[in-house]
Backbone as ProteinMPNN parsed JSONL, in Angstrom:
{"seq_chain_A": "MSRRTAPARRRSVIVVAGEGDYDRKVLQHLIPALHPGQCPEVRMMKKPIRLARAQSKLSPRLQDIKNHALALADTAELAGVVIHADLDGVADDSYAKLRNRISEEMRSTFKGTPSALALAAYEIEAWLMLFPDAFPKVRPGWKVRDADCRRDLAKLEKAKEHLVKYLGKPQYRESDAPAIMQAAVQGGHVTPRPAGKNRSYADFVEDLAAWHGAA", "coords_chain_A": {"N_chain_A": [[50.514, 12.583, 8.315], [47.831, 11.011, 6.739], [44.342, 11.191, 7.199], [42.037, 8.564, 7.668], [39.004, 8.181, 6.066], [35.706, 7.329, 6.979], [33.89, 4.823, 5.268], [31.258, 5.718, 3.051], [27.853, 5.294, 3.921], [25.919, 2.834, 2.365], [23.405, 3.713, 0.107], [19.902, 3.107, 0.453], [16.859, 1.619, -0.78], [13.292, 1.307, -1.038], [11.117, -0.616, -2.934], [8.09, -0.262, -4.653], [5.583, -2.213, -5.966], [2.8, -3.05, -8.111], [-0.696, -2.765, -9.124], [-1.65, -0.338, -10.32], [-0.77, 3.088, -11.217], [-1.807, 5.122, -9.496], [-2.453, 3.754, -7.131], [0.065, 2.833, -6.375], [1.311, 5.276, -5.91], [-0.164, 6.157, -3.722], [0.79, 4.365, -1.783], [3.425, 5.151, -1.789], [3.333, 7.522, -0.4], [2.27, 6.576, 2.001], [3.959, 4.565, 3.126], [6.422, 5.747, 4.288], [5.266, 6.968, 6.519], [4.546, 4.881, 8.128], [6.727, 3.276, 8.395], [9.04, 1.514, 10.424], [11.239, 3.231, 11.666], [14.019, 5.106, 10.29], [13.035, 5.889, 7.145], [13.91, 4.446, 4.057], [14.494, 5.708, 0.677], [11.586, 5.683, -1.318], [10.69, 3.99, -4.123], [8.864, 3.618, -7.193], [7.769, 0.869, -9.1], [7.235, 0.858, -12.468], [6.013, -0.932, -14.245], [2.906, -2.548, -14.449], [1.715, -4.965, -12.139], [-0.232, -7.752, -11.501], [-1.574, -9.625, -8.923], [-3.599, -10.828, -7.324], [-5.343, -12.546, -8.675], [-3.667, -14.342, -9.822], [-3.167, -17.071, -9.482], [-1.803, -20.082, -10.548], [0.289, -18.787, -11.724], [1.605, -17.228, -9.937], [4.192, -17.434, -8.679], [6.118, -17.026, -10.863], [5.432, -14.341, -11.45], [6.111, -13.004, -9.115], [8.857, -13.425, -9.121], [9.472, -11.933, -11.354], [8.872, -9.394, -10.386], [10.859, -9.228, -8.427], [13.198, -9.211, -10.024], [12.825, -6.803, -11.44], [12.759, -5.034, -9.29], [15.338, -5.214, -8.212], [16.781, -4.219, -10.359], [15.75, -1.632, -10.433], [16.593, -0.641, -7.996], [19.26, -0.495, -8.534], [22.468, 0.567, -7.906], [22.012, 0.843, -5.249], [21.107, -0.445, -1.97], [18.62, -2.908, -1.786], [16.145, -2.406, 0.266], [13.623, -3.236, 0.876], [10.505, -4.63, -0.322], [7.364, -3.752, -1.457], [4.184, -4.842, -2.259], [1.254, -4.138, -3.987], [-2.196, -5.019, -4.241], [-5.527, -4.852, -5.244], [-8.131, -6.42, -3.569], [-10.685, -6.742, -4.511], [-12.848, -7.752, -3.217], [-14.413, -8.515, -0.05], [-12.974, -8.607, 3.279], [-12.738, -11.732, 4.268], [-12.909, -15.27, 5.025], [-11.77, -16.28, 2.674], [-10.181, -14.19, 1.927], [-8.196, -14.257, 3.925], [-6.963, -16.714, 3.363], [-5.978, -16.285, 0.753], [-4.261, -14.115, 1.209], [-2.384, -15.248, 2.963], [-1.27, -17.173, 1.295], [-0.088, -15.653, -0.808], [1.703, -14.128, 0.73], [3.411, -16.081, 1.785], [4.623, -17.014, -0.562], [5.897, -14.659, -1.306], [7.767, -14.321, 0.787], [9.359, -16.525, 0.253], [10.368, -15.909, -2.285], [11.615, -13.389, -1.971], [13.894, -13.774, -0.323], [15.83, -12.806, 2.432], [15.295, -10.147, 1.983], [13.169, -7.729, 3.268], [9.591, -7.846, 2.981], [6.285, -6.696, 2.143], [2.774, -7.0, 2.005], [0.238, -5.29, 0.471], [-2.71, -5.958, 0.389], [-5.53, -4.852, -0.453], [-8.713, -4.59, 0.92], [-11.921, -3.489, 0.229], [-10.969, -2.223, -1.929], [-8.198, 0.083, -2.355], [-9.275, 2.509, -1.748], [-10.858, 2.104, 0.49], [-8.971, 2.09, 2.463], [-8.17, 4.759, 2.416], [-10.426, 5.924, 3.528], [-10.105, 5.525, 6.203], [-8.996, 7.766, 7.155], [-10.645, 10.24, 7.511], [-10.48, 13.022, 7.911], [-8.705, 13.942, 6.063], [-9.916, 14.22, 3.609], [-11.523, 16.683, 3.154], [-9.386, 18.409, 3.025], [-8.346, 18.08, 0.557], [-10.505, 18.458, -1.223], [-12.743, 20.928, -0.498], [-15.517, 20.462, -0.408], [-15.905, 17.828, 0.271], [-16.907, 15.13, 2.395], [-16.58, 12.44, 4.509], [-19.013, 10.158, 5.439], [-20.383, 9.944, 8.752], [-21.372, 7.463, 9.489], [-19.885, 5.774, 7.889], [-17.391, 6.096, 8.979], [-17.627, 4.661, 11.27], [-17.999, 2.039, 10.548], [-16.941, -1.334, 9.648], [-14.53, -1.144, 7.475], [-13.256, -2.969, 5.883], [-15.207, -4.637, 5.11], [-16.681, -3.28, 3.321], [-18.146, -3.175, 0.246], [-17.042, -2.493, -3.079], [-15.585, 0.03, -2.728], [-14.598, 2.259, -4.095], [-16.708, 3.036, -5.817], [-18.51, 3.626, -3.851], [-17.44, 5.944, -2.669], [-17.69, 7.688, -4.842], [-20.442, 7.916, -4.925], [-21.238, 8.911, -2.37], [-19.445, 10.801, -1.297], [-19.469, 13.527, -2.034], [-19.385, 16.679, -3.844], [-16.699, 18.013, -5.852], [-17.068, 15.061, -7.942], [-15.564, 12.062, -6.811], [-12.474, 10.784, -8.08], [-10.232, 8.23, -9.257], [-7.7, 9.284, -9.55], [-7.52, 11.096, -7.522], [-6.726, 9.802, -5.259], [-3.883, 9.59, -4.418], [-3.397, 12.259, -3.542], [-5.14, 12.483, -1.398], [-4.091, 10.611, 0.431], [-1.597, 11.782, 0.793], [-2.368, 14.18, 2.046], [-3.413, 13.097, 4.374], [-1.119, 12.044, 5.585], [0.513, 14.362, 5.853], [-1.12, 15.82, 7.538], [-0.861, 14.485, 9.882], [-2.515, 12.343, 10.427], [-2.174, 9.68, 9.886], [-1.661, 6.653, 11.398], [-0.491, 3.591, 12.964], [-2.696, 2.46, 14.186], [-5.491, 3.557, 13.418], [-8.589, 5.362, 14.115], [-10.7, 4.228, 12.715], [-11.695, 1.027, 11.247], [-10.126, -1.577, 9.504], [-9.298, -4.578, 8.389], [-7.466, -5.389, 6.398], [-5.76, -3.215, 6.107], [-4.654, -3.195, 8.683], [-3.275, -5.625, 8.605], [-1.318, -5.03, 6.714], [0.081, -3.026, 8.075], [1.126, -4.597, 10.129], [2.872, -6.223, 8.676], [4.807, -4.307, 7.86], [5.744, -3.469, 10.361], [7.252, -5.617, 11.128], [9.602, -5.184, 9.864], [11.385, -3.902, 11.471], [14.549, -2.749, 12.255], [15.583, -4.011, 10.086], [16.139, -2.498, 7.836]], "CA_chain_A": [[49.713, 11.357, 8.206], [46.492, 11.276, 6.218], [43.24, 10.59, 7.958], [41.156, 7.643, 6.951], [37.592, 8.554, 6.161], [34.803, 6.182, 7.054], [33.177, 4.621, 4.001], [29.879, 6.219, 3.05], [26.848, 4.251, 4.059], [25.266, 2.54, 1.097], [22.023, 4.188, 0.018], [18.939, 2.011, 0.388], [15.573, 1.983, -1.367], [12.153, 0.395, -1.0], [10.446, -0.625, -4.233], [6.652, -0.537, -4.607], [5.023, -2.793, -7.186], [1.361, -3.219, -7.977], [-1.583, -2.775, -10.269], [-1.852, 0.936, -11.004], [0.057, 4.209, -10.779], [-2.38, 5.849, -8.37], [-2.31, 2.917, -5.941], [1.478, 2.848, -5.987], [1.604, 6.596, -5.348], [-0.736, 6.145, -2.37], [1.733, 3.658, -0.916], [4.652, 5.95, -1.714], [3.091, 8.459, 0.706], [1.907, 5.868, 3.231], [5.047, 3.756, 3.694], [7.279, 6.465, 5.233], [4.535, 7.29, 7.742], [4.39, 3.657, 8.92], [7.991, 2.545, 8.46], [9.552, 1.501, 11.807], [12.596, 3.755, 11.689], [14.283, 6.035, 9.194], [12.573, 5.213, 5.932], [14.697, 4.646, 2.832], [13.776, 6.264, -0.466], [10.552, 4.788, -1.846], [10.585, 4.083, -5.574], [7.751, 2.872, -7.766], [7.981, 0.081, -10.305], [6.246, 1.341, -13.433], [5.292, -2.025, -14.889], [1.81, -3.046, -13.606], [1.755, -6.383, -11.773], [-1.474, -8.17, -10.862], [-1.319, -10.861, -8.189], [-4.716, -11.416, -6.597], [-5.963, -13.617, -9.451], [-2.594, -14.956, -10.598], [-3.27, -18.51, -9.338], [-0.582, -20.856, -10.743], [1.345, -17.934, -12.264], [2.036, -16.328, -8.878], [5.639, -17.476, -8.468], [6.837, -16.292, -11.919], [5.186, -12.906, -11.363], [6.914, -12.494, -8.005], [10.241, -13.404, -9.575], [9.549, -10.792, -12.259], [8.943, -8.224, -9.514], [12.193, -9.218, -7.812], [14.168, -8.797, -11.031], [12.627, -5.381, -11.707], [13.109, -4.287, -8.081], [16.801, -5.168, -8.137], [17.232, -3.302, -11.402], [15.35, -0.284, -10.054], [17.471, -0.234, -6.904], [20.535, -0.221, -9.191], [23.624, 0.373, -7.024], [21.579, 0.977, -3.863], [20.656, -1.66, -1.301], [17.177, -3.117, -1.82], [15.799, -2.506, 1.681], [12.301, -3.813, 1.048], [9.596, -4.666, -1.466], [5.942, -3.673, -1.106], [3.345, -5.194, -3.409], [-0.163, -3.804, -3.827], [-3.242, -5.629, -5.064], [-6.905, -4.704, -4.767], [-8.75, -7.734, -3.414], [-11.975, -6.766, -5.214], [-13.719, -8.556, -2.357], [-14.322, -8.11, 1.348], [-12.058, -9.413, 4.094], [-13.419, -12.885, 4.844], [-12.008, -16.424, 5.095], [-11.028, -16.408, 1.418], [-9.145, -13.156, 1.99], [-7.11, -14.748, 4.763], [-6.254, -17.78, 2.644], [-5.239, -15.682, -0.362], [-3.164, -13.31, 1.751], [-1.358, -16.156, 3.48], [-0.595, -17.821, 0.166], [0.79, -14.69, -1.475], [2.763, -13.747, 1.665], [4.379, -17.178, 1.844], [5.372, -16.985, -1.82], [6.763, -13.481, -1.261], [8.906, -14.618, 1.666], [10.216, -17.481, -0.437], [11.016, -15.254, -3.42], [12.451, -12.267, -1.537], [14.705, -14.224, 0.815], [16.824, -11.828, 2.863], [14.791, -8.793, 1.766], [11.836, -7.569, 3.852], [8.505, -7.611, 2.03], [4.983, -6.406, 2.747], [1.677, -7.148, 1.05], [-0.889, -4.375, 0.617], [-3.869, -6.59, -0.25], [-6.558, -3.938, 0.054], [-10.12, -5.006, 0.858], [-12.23, -4.064, -1.066], [-10.001, -1.491, -2.751], [-7.395, 0.964, -1.508], [-10.131, 3.61, -1.293], [-11.304, 1.802, 1.85], [-7.888, 2.526, 3.352], [-8.252, 6.218, 2.483], [-11.549, 6.294, 4.387], [-9.656, 5.468, 7.594], [-8.479, 9.093, 7.495], [-11.69, 11.115, 6.953], [-10.134, 14.44, 7.983], [-7.862, 14.312, 4.919], [-10.711, 14.447, 2.392], [-11.801, 18.101, 2.887], [-8.137, 19.118, 2.735], [-8.151, 17.955, -0.893], [-11.668, 19.134, -1.819], [-13.528, 21.444, 0.634], [-16.886, 19.948, -0.391], [-15.941, 16.402, 0.587], [-17.056, 14.688, 3.779], [-16.871, 11.02, 4.708], [-20.152, 10.049, 6.337], [-20.093, 9.43, 10.098], [-21.676, 6.025, 9.509], [-18.768, 5.072, 7.254], [-16.257, 6.147, 9.908], [-17.864, 3.687, 12.349], [-18.19, 0.693, 10.028], [-15.763, -2.131, 9.298], [-14.303, -0.777, 6.081], [-12.821, -4.157, 5.138], [-16.43, -5.297, 4.663], [-17.373, -2.373, 2.404], [-17.993, -3.581, -1.146], [-16.9, -1.467, -4.111], [-15.289, 1.262, -1.999], [-14.431, 3.358, -5.051], [-18.048, 3.467, -6.216], [-19.131, 4.185, -2.651], [-16.99, 7.322, -2.548], [-18.301, 8.449, -5.932], [-21.861, 8.128, -4.605], [-21.554, 9.558, -1.097], [-18.446, 11.732, -0.772], [-19.837, 14.919, -2.291], [-18.906, 17.275, -5.09], [-16.775, 17.308, -7.134], [-17.087, 13.61, -7.854], [-14.276, 11.407, -6.578], [-11.814, 10.059, -9.165], [-9.083, 7.448, -8.802], [-6.512, 10.135, -9.549], [-7.51, 11.872, -6.283], [-6.275, 8.97, -4.15], [-2.589, 9.978, -3.851], [-3.488, 13.54, -2.836], [-5.818, 12.235, -0.128], [-3.135, 9.995, 1.343], [-0.589, 12.784, 1.116], [-2.968, 15.079, 3.033], [-3.526, 12.346, 5.629], [0.225, 11.975, 6.177], [0.937, 15.701, 6.24], [-1.953, 16.262, 8.649], [-0.585, 13.683, 11.073], [-3.636, 11.442, 10.698], [-1.809, 8.285, 9.631], [-1.076, 5.927, 12.519], [-0.707, 2.149, 12.822], [-4.02, 2.087, 14.697], [-6.443, 4.666, 13.283], [-9.869, 5.168, 14.799], [-11.516, 3.324, 11.912], [-11.324, -0.39, 11.236], [-9.972, -2.278, 8.229], [-8.367, -5.683, 8.644], [-6.401, -5.461, 5.395], [-4.804, -2.167, 6.486], [-3.962, -3.672, 9.881], [-2.343, -6.673, 8.196], [-0.192, -4.353, 6.063], [0.838, -2.389, 9.158], [1.859, -5.657, 10.815], [3.983, -6.608, 7.794], [5.846, -3.284, 7.939], [6.302, -3.461, 11.716], [8.231, -6.709, 11.205], [10.838, -4.728, 9.236], [12.178, -3.164, 12.46], [15.959, -3.098, 12.304], [16.03, -4.716, 8.869], [16.579, -1.55, 6.804]], "C_chain_A": [[48.305, 11.711, 7.731], [45.447, 10.546, 7.042], [42.443, 9.642, 7.07], [39.71, 8.09, 7.149], [36.735, 7.295, 6.162], [34.069, 6.035, 5.73], [31.737, 5.108, 4.103], [28.902, 5.063, 3.149], [26.11, 4.062, 2.735], [23.806, 3.003, 1.13], [21.083, 2.999, -0.136], [17.605, 2.51, -0.144], [14.546, 0.887, -1.081], [11.457, 0.503, -2.351], [8.991, -1.04, -4.057], [6.201, -1.051, -5.968], [3.514, -2.937, -6.997], [0.61, -2.99, -9.264], [-1.635, -1.463, -11.039], [-1.01, 2.046, -10.411], [-0.499, 4.888, -9.535], [-2.243, 5.058, -7.064], [-0.862, 2.918, -5.447], [1.859, 4.196, -5.376], [1.009, 6.744, -3.948], [0.245, 5.501, -1.393], [3.043, 4.423, -0.775], [4.538, 7.012, -0.614], [2.929, 7.724, 2.039], [3.103, 5.191, 3.907], [5.944, 4.544, 4.645], [6.588, 6.787, 6.554], [4.411, 6.081, 8.668], [5.696, 2.911, 9.134], [8.598, 2.634, 9.864], [11.011, 1.954, 11.887], [12.77, 4.764, 10.585], [13.991, 5.342, 7.87], [13.508, 5.491, 4.765], [13.855, 5.342, 1.765], [12.787, 5.229, -0.997], [10.412, 5.027, -3.346], [9.448, 3.206, -6.073], [8.184, 2.118, -9.01], [6.873, 0.419, -11.292], [5.413, 0.223, -14.053], [4.174, -2.527, -13.974], [1.909, -4.555, -13.385], [0.468, -6.726, -11.05], [-1.279, -9.547, -10.229], [-2.573, -11.574, -7.711], [-5.354, -12.591, -7.341], [-4.927, -14.402, -10.268], [-2.64, -16.47, -10.582], [-1.916, -19.184, -9.58], [0.58, -20.014, -11.261], [1.927, -17.004, -11.203], [3.557, -16.279, -8.751], [6.421, -16.772, -9.578], [6.629, -14.786, -11.843], [5.991, -12.288, -10.226], [8.391, -12.432, -8.393], [10.468, -12.234, -10.526], [9.662, -9.494, -11.46], [10.33, -8.112, -8.893], [13.242, -8.717, -8.795], [14.068, -7.297, -11.316], [13.047, -4.535, -10.506], [14.623, -4.152, -7.945], [17.364, -4.216, -9.181], [16.917, -1.855, -11.038], [16.218, 0.245, -8.922], [18.852, 0.143, -7.432], [21.679, -0.473, -8.212], [23.256, 0.491, -5.547], [21.213, -0.387, -3.287], [19.138, -1.752, -1.408], [16.724, -3.412, -0.388], [14.427, -3.12, 1.915], [11.497, -3.762, -0.236], [8.168, -4.656, -0.937], [5.137, -3.953, -2.361], [1.89, -4.873, -3.092], [-1.026, -4.647, -4.748], [-4.58, -5.293, -4.43], [-7.52, -6.094, -4.698], [-9.991, -7.863, -4.291], [-12.928, -7.726, -4.513], [-13.533, -8.09, -0.931], [-13.38, -9.041, 2.096], [-12.843, -10.52, 4.794], [-12.429, -14.047, 4.887], [-11.178, -16.57, 3.82], [-9.924, -15.356, 1.346], [-7.942, -13.673, 2.769], [-6.291, -15.815, 4.038], [-5.407, -17.213, 1.517], [-4.046, -14.89, 0.154], [-2.033, -14.192, 2.263], [-0.561, -16.791, 2.35], [0.383, -16.875, -0.514], [1.967, -14.325, -0.571], [3.836, -14.825, 1.757], [5.249, -17.209, 0.587], [6.337, -15.791, -1.856], [7.987, -13.738, -0.392], [9.886, -15.573, 1.007], [11.006, -16.816, -1.559], [12.014, -14.195, -2.971], [13.292, -12.628, -0.309], [15.775, -13.181, 1.146], [16.413, -10.391, 2.664], [13.399, -8.683, 2.37], [10.788, -7.315, 2.774], [7.209, -7.367, 2.799], [3.926, -6.454, 1.655], [0.547, -6.193, 1.397], [-2.066, -4.942, -0.173], [-5.113, -5.883, 0.267], [-7.962, -4.486, -0.162], [-11.011, -3.77, 1.08], [-11.229, -3.535, -2.099], [-9.251, -0.523, -1.837], [-8.168, 2.195, -1.066], [-10.663, 3.371, 0.114], [-10.222, 2.134, 2.869], [-7.92, 4.045, 3.506], [-9.326, 6.659, 3.471], [-11.224, 6.155, 5.873], [-9.2, 6.842, 8.091], [-9.428, 10.168, 6.963], [-11.321, 12.592, 6.961], [-9.281, 14.895, 6.802], [-8.691, 14.725, 3.708], [-11.02, 15.923, 2.145], [-10.546, 18.937, 2.665], [-7.839, 19.096, 1.237], [-9.259, 18.671, -1.645], [-12.561, 19.609, -0.676], [-14.946, 20.885, 0.723], [-17.009, 18.496, 0.035], [-16.087, 16.136, 2.078], [-17.387, 13.203, 3.791], [-17.975, 10.91, 5.742], [-19.75, 9.454, 7.69], [-20.333, 7.922, 10.173], [-20.535, 5.218, 8.894], [-17.531, 5.071, 8.149], [-16.391, 5.08, 10.995], [-17.899, 2.251, 11.845], [-16.863, -0.031, 9.841], [-15.52, -1.945, 7.811], [-13.776, -1.93, 5.244], [-14.013, -4.962, 4.631], [-17.219, -4.442, 3.667], [-17.105, -2.789, 0.962], [-17.886, -2.36, -2.058], [-16.683, -0.087, -3.491], [-15.163, 2.469, -2.922], [-15.794, 3.919, -5.462], [-18.784, 4.107, -5.041], [-18.714, 5.645, -2.475], [-17.6, 8.202, -3.631], [-19.734, 8.826, -5.57], [-22.066, 9.043, -3.408], [-20.597, 10.668, -0.66], [-18.852, 13.185, -0.926], [-19.236, 15.393, -3.6], [-17.596, 18.019, -4.849], [-16.649, 15.802, -6.956], [-15.668, 13.046, -7.695], [-13.789, 10.69, -7.832], [-10.613, 9.306, -8.601], [-7.833, 8.303, -8.682], [-6.421, 11.001, -8.296], [-6.846, 11.11, -5.133], [-4.914, 9.384, -3.589], [-2.637, 11.278, -3.056], [-4.165, 13.369, -1.482], [-4.853, 11.607, 0.868], [-2.043, 10.978, 1.73], [-1.11, 13.755, 2.182], [-3.099, 14.391, 4.389], [-2.186, 12.284, 6.338], [0.652, 13.343, 6.678], [0.136, 16.238, 7.417], [-1.743, 15.477, 9.93], [-1.679, 12.696, 11.421], [-3.26, 9.966, 10.579], [-1.098, 7.703, 10.846], [-1.254, 4.435, 12.264], [-2.089, 1.702, 13.275], [-4.967, 3.281, 14.605], [-7.758, 4.345, 13.983], [-10.765, 4.205, 14.035], [-10.949, 1.918, 11.893], [-11.234, -0.911, 9.806], [-8.896, -3.334, 8.426], [-7.204, -5.693, 7.666], [-5.343, -4.387, 5.641], [-3.992, -2.625, 7.689], [-2.939, -4.751, 9.545], [-1.112, -6.068, 7.519], [0.7, -3.675, 7.103], [1.695, -3.421, 9.888], [3.058, -6.121, 9.985], [5.136, -5.595, 7.923], [6.511, -3.241, 9.31], [7.385, -4.53, 11.879], [9.561, -6.336, 10.557], [11.786, -4.067, 10.225], [13.61, -3.673, 12.503], [16.49, -3.763, 11.049], [16.591, -3.771, 7.818], [17.56, -0.55, 7.352]], "O_chain_A": [[47.672, 12.616, 8.274], [45.662, 9.429, 7.512], [42.217, 9.9, 5.888], [39.268, 8.34, 8.271], [37.006, 6.332, 5.444], [33.668, 7.034, 5.134], [31.083, 4.924, 5.13], [29.091, 4.005, 2.549], [25.73, 5.032, 2.078], [23.073, 2.711, 2.075], [21.425, 2.005, -0.778], [17.261, 3.68, 0.019], [14.884, -0.285, -0.91], [11.236, 1.606, -2.849], [8.692, -2.037, -3.4], [6.413, -0.401, -6.992], [3.015, -2.946, -5.872], [1.184, -3.016, -10.353], [-1.66, -1.466, -12.269], [-0.583, 1.971, -9.259], [0.255, 5.198, -8.613], [-1.951, 5.632, -6.015], [-0.606, 2.996, -4.246], [2.645, 4.249, -4.43], [1.608, 7.384, -3.084], [0.496, 6.03, -0.311], [3.698, 4.341, 0.264], [5.531, 7.358, 0.025], [3.396, 8.194, 3.076], [3.237, 5.245, 5.13], [6.216, 4.052, 5.74], [7.243, 6.869, 7.593], [4.193, 6.243, 9.868], [5.764, 2.008, 9.968], [8.663, 3.723, 10.435], [11.905, 1.148, 12.146], [11.791, 5.232, 10.003], [14.617, 4.34, 7.522], [13.86, 6.642, 4.509], [12.652, 5.537, 1.937], [13.112, 4.047, -1.111], [10.061, 6.123, -3.782], [9.111, 2.19, -5.464], [8.879, 2.662, -9.868], [5.693, 0.277, -10.972], [4.235, 0.419, -14.352], [4.448, -2.898, -12.832], [2.154, -5.32, -14.319], [0.11, -6.059, -10.08], [-0.879, -10.502, -10.894], [-2.611, -12.805, -7.693], [-5.85, -13.526, -6.712], [-5.26, -15.039, -11.268], [-2.211, -17.11, -11.542], [-0.959, -18.877, -8.869], [1.726, -20.462, -11.245], [2.671, -16.082, -11.538], [4.142, -15.196, -8.718], [7.315, -15.983, -9.271], [7.549, -14.025, -12.14], [6.497, -11.174, -10.356], [9.091, -11.487, -8.03], [11.531, -11.613, -10.509], [10.444, -8.608, -11.806], [10.907, -7.025, -8.842], [14.082, -7.89, -8.44], [15.081, -6.605, -11.421], [13.618, -3.457, -10.668], [15.124, -3.083, -7.599], [18.32, -3.489, -8.91], [17.717, -0.956, -11.299], [16.544, 1.432, -8.884], [19.534, 0.991, -6.858], [21.849, -1.595, -7.735], [24.102, 0.262, -4.682], [21.033, -1.358, -4.023], [18.442, -0.771, -1.145], [16.897, -4.525, 0.11], [14.102, -3.486, 3.044], [11.77, -2.955, -1.125], [7.811, -5.457, -0.073], [5.388, -3.36, -3.411], [1.362, -5.285, -2.059], [-0.647, -4.95, -5.879], [-4.75, -5.431, -3.219], [-7.441, -6.859, -5.659], [-10.316, -8.954, -4.76], [-13.714, -8.421, -5.156], [-12.597, -7.349, -0.634], [-13.033, -10.119, 1.613], [-13.526, -10.275, 5.789], [-11.222, -13.824, 4.792], [-10.007, -16.944, 3.883], [-8.862, -15.6, 0.774], [-6.803, -13.54, 2.322], [-5.062, -15.809, 4.101], [-4.255, -17.609, 1.341], [-2.949, -14.981, -0.397], [-0.86, -13.909, 2.021], [0.659, -16.931, 2.433], [1.532, -17.233, -0.77], [3.1, -14.222, -1.041], [5.028, -14.52, 1.8], [6.461, -17.408, 0.666], [7.451, -15.898, -2.369], [9.109, -13.415, -0.781], [11.098, -15.449, 1.179], [12.18, -17.124, -1.762], [13.118, -14.102, -3.508], [13.375, -11.846, 0.637], [16.52, -12.733, 0.275], [17.109, -9.488, 3.127], [12.521, -9.471, 2.019], [11.063, -6.651, 1.775], [7.062, -7.78, 3.949], [4.153, -6.009, 0.53], [-0.035, -6.272, 2.479], [-2.379, -4.469, -1.266], [-5.679, -6.264, 1.292], [-8.35, -4.806, -1.285], [-10.827, -3.073, 2.078], [-10.734, -4.245, -2.973], [-9.629, -0.335, -0.681], [-7.77, 2.863, -0.111], [-10.896, 4.324, 0.857], [-10.531, 2.429, 4.024], [-7.72, 4.561, 4.606], [-9.154, 7.655, 4.173], [-11.99, 6.62, 6.716], [-9.039, 7.055, 9.293], [-9.061, 10.925, 6.065], [-11.793, 13.347, 6.11], [-9.144, 16.094, 6.561], [-8.222, 15.497, 2.871], [-10.805, 16.397, 1.03], [-10.633, 20.06, 2.168], [-7.163, 19.984, 0.716], [-8.994, 19.407, -2.595], [-13.095, 18.777, 0.057], [-15.521, 20.836, 1.811], [-18.122, 17.985, 0.149], [-15.482, 16.811, 2.911], [-18.351, 12.763, 3.163], [-17.881, 11.508, 6.814], [-18.891, 8.576, 7.764], [-19.59, 7.198, 10.836], [-20.253, 4.103, 9.334], [-16.718, 4.149, 8.086], [-15.395, 4.646, 11.572], [-17.833, 1.324, 12.653], [-15.797, 0.584, 9.872], [-16.225, -2.523, 6.984], [-13.843, -1.879, 4.016], [-13.849, -5.868, 3.814], [-18.297, -4.835, 3.224], [-15.961, -2.758, 0.508], [-18.542, -1.341, -1.844], [-17.474, 0.834, -3.691], [-15.576, 3.573, -2.567], [-16.002, 5.132, -5.454], [-19.586, 5.022, -5.226], [-19.552, 6.492, -2.163], [-17.986, 9.34, -3.363], [-20.186, 9.93, -5.875], [-22.976, 9.872, -3.42], [-20.915, 11.411, 0.268], [-18.602, 13.994, -0.032], [-18.659, 14.616, -4.36], [-17.393, 18.591, -3.778], [-16.172, 15.333, -5.922], [-14.721, 13.487, -8.346], [-14.571, 10.072, -8.554], [-10.047, 9.704, -7.583], [-6.999, 8.069, -7.807], [-5.37, 11.582, -8.025], [-6.447, 11.717, -4.14], [-4.793, 9.522, -2.372], [-1.992, 11.392, -2.013], [-3.799, 14.043, -0.519], [-4.8, 12.024, 2.025], [-1.611, 11.001, 2.883], [-0.383, 14.111, 3.109], [-2.919, 15.022, 5.43], [-2.117, 12.451, 7.555], [1.107, 13.469, 7.815], [0.652, 17.026, 8.21], [-2.371, 15.764, 10.949], [-1.778, 12.252, 12.565], [-3.955, 9.103, 11.113], [-0.057, 8.207, 11.267], [-2.079, 4.047, 11.436], [-2.6, 0.684, 12.807], [-5.219, 3.946, 15.61], [-8.004, 3.209, 14.387], [-11.514, 3.444, 14.646], [-9.88, 1.647, 12.44], [-12.144, -0.714, 9.001], [-7.722, -3.011, 8.609], [-6.072, -5.974, 8.058], [-4.158, -4.623, 5.408], [-2.772, -2.461, 7.713], [-1.858, -4.789, 10.132], [0.006, -6.539, 7.726], [1.926, -3.744, 7.017], [2.849, -3.153, 10.223], [4.132, -6.381, 10.529], [6.294, -5.983, 8.077], [7.715, -3.003, 9.407], [8.316, -4.367, 12.667], [10.539, -7.074, 10.676], [12.899, -3.701, 9.846], [13.863, -4.852, 12.75], [17.683, -4.048, 10.941], [17.419, -4.172, 7.0], [18.03, 0.319, 6.619]]}, "name": "protein", "num_of_chains": 1, "seq": "MSRRTAPARRRSVIVVAGEGDYDRKVLQHLIPALHPGQCPEVRMMKKPIRLARAQSKLSPRLQDIKNHALALADTAELAGVVIHADLDGVADDSYAKLRNRISEEMRSTFKGTPSALALAAYEIEAWLMLFPDAFPKVRPGWKVRDADCRRDLAKLEKAKEHLVKYLGKPQYRESDAPAIMQAAVQGGHVTPRPAGKNRSYADFVEDLAAWHGAA"}
């Protein structure tokens, strides 16, 4: 008598969409560190998608993301979709309204598939600053100022320019962002509740926490 073998579990993937390659790579490192369970493979959608200022074109852009995500997943199960957008503004009442609007549209578009919105205030560099110990691991001359570690980073305007001005030598570049997040993850610094404060990061963490048991 031949033995019946259990069918192989279908492979699952999370697709990251957003504005730029470096931001998507940051999330590719960050998501597994925050995912509530065994994290599926994280793939990046190459086509840049901009949402924060989409206004009436939001729904078609989300549908475009869905179509690309399903194609990228191919024969695997689409276990989740993460969308990044730099707010280019601080976390205030307008941030909350915009985030709620995009999140509602995402839930409507990605029915049955978990989704999370990485709407970074001001920019994703402010999220990197939540993990100051990672910076000297990438460049020994870098140090995030103590005052910046204590401030509300969601209220920091032009975070990228701030790092260029105050981080140290060599000068910070956008291309450094993925390496900083990778160092933060590998160093065990990434947690749902870091010592620093950034509302937009906390909101993203909350989105991912809601995926528990879904993937």
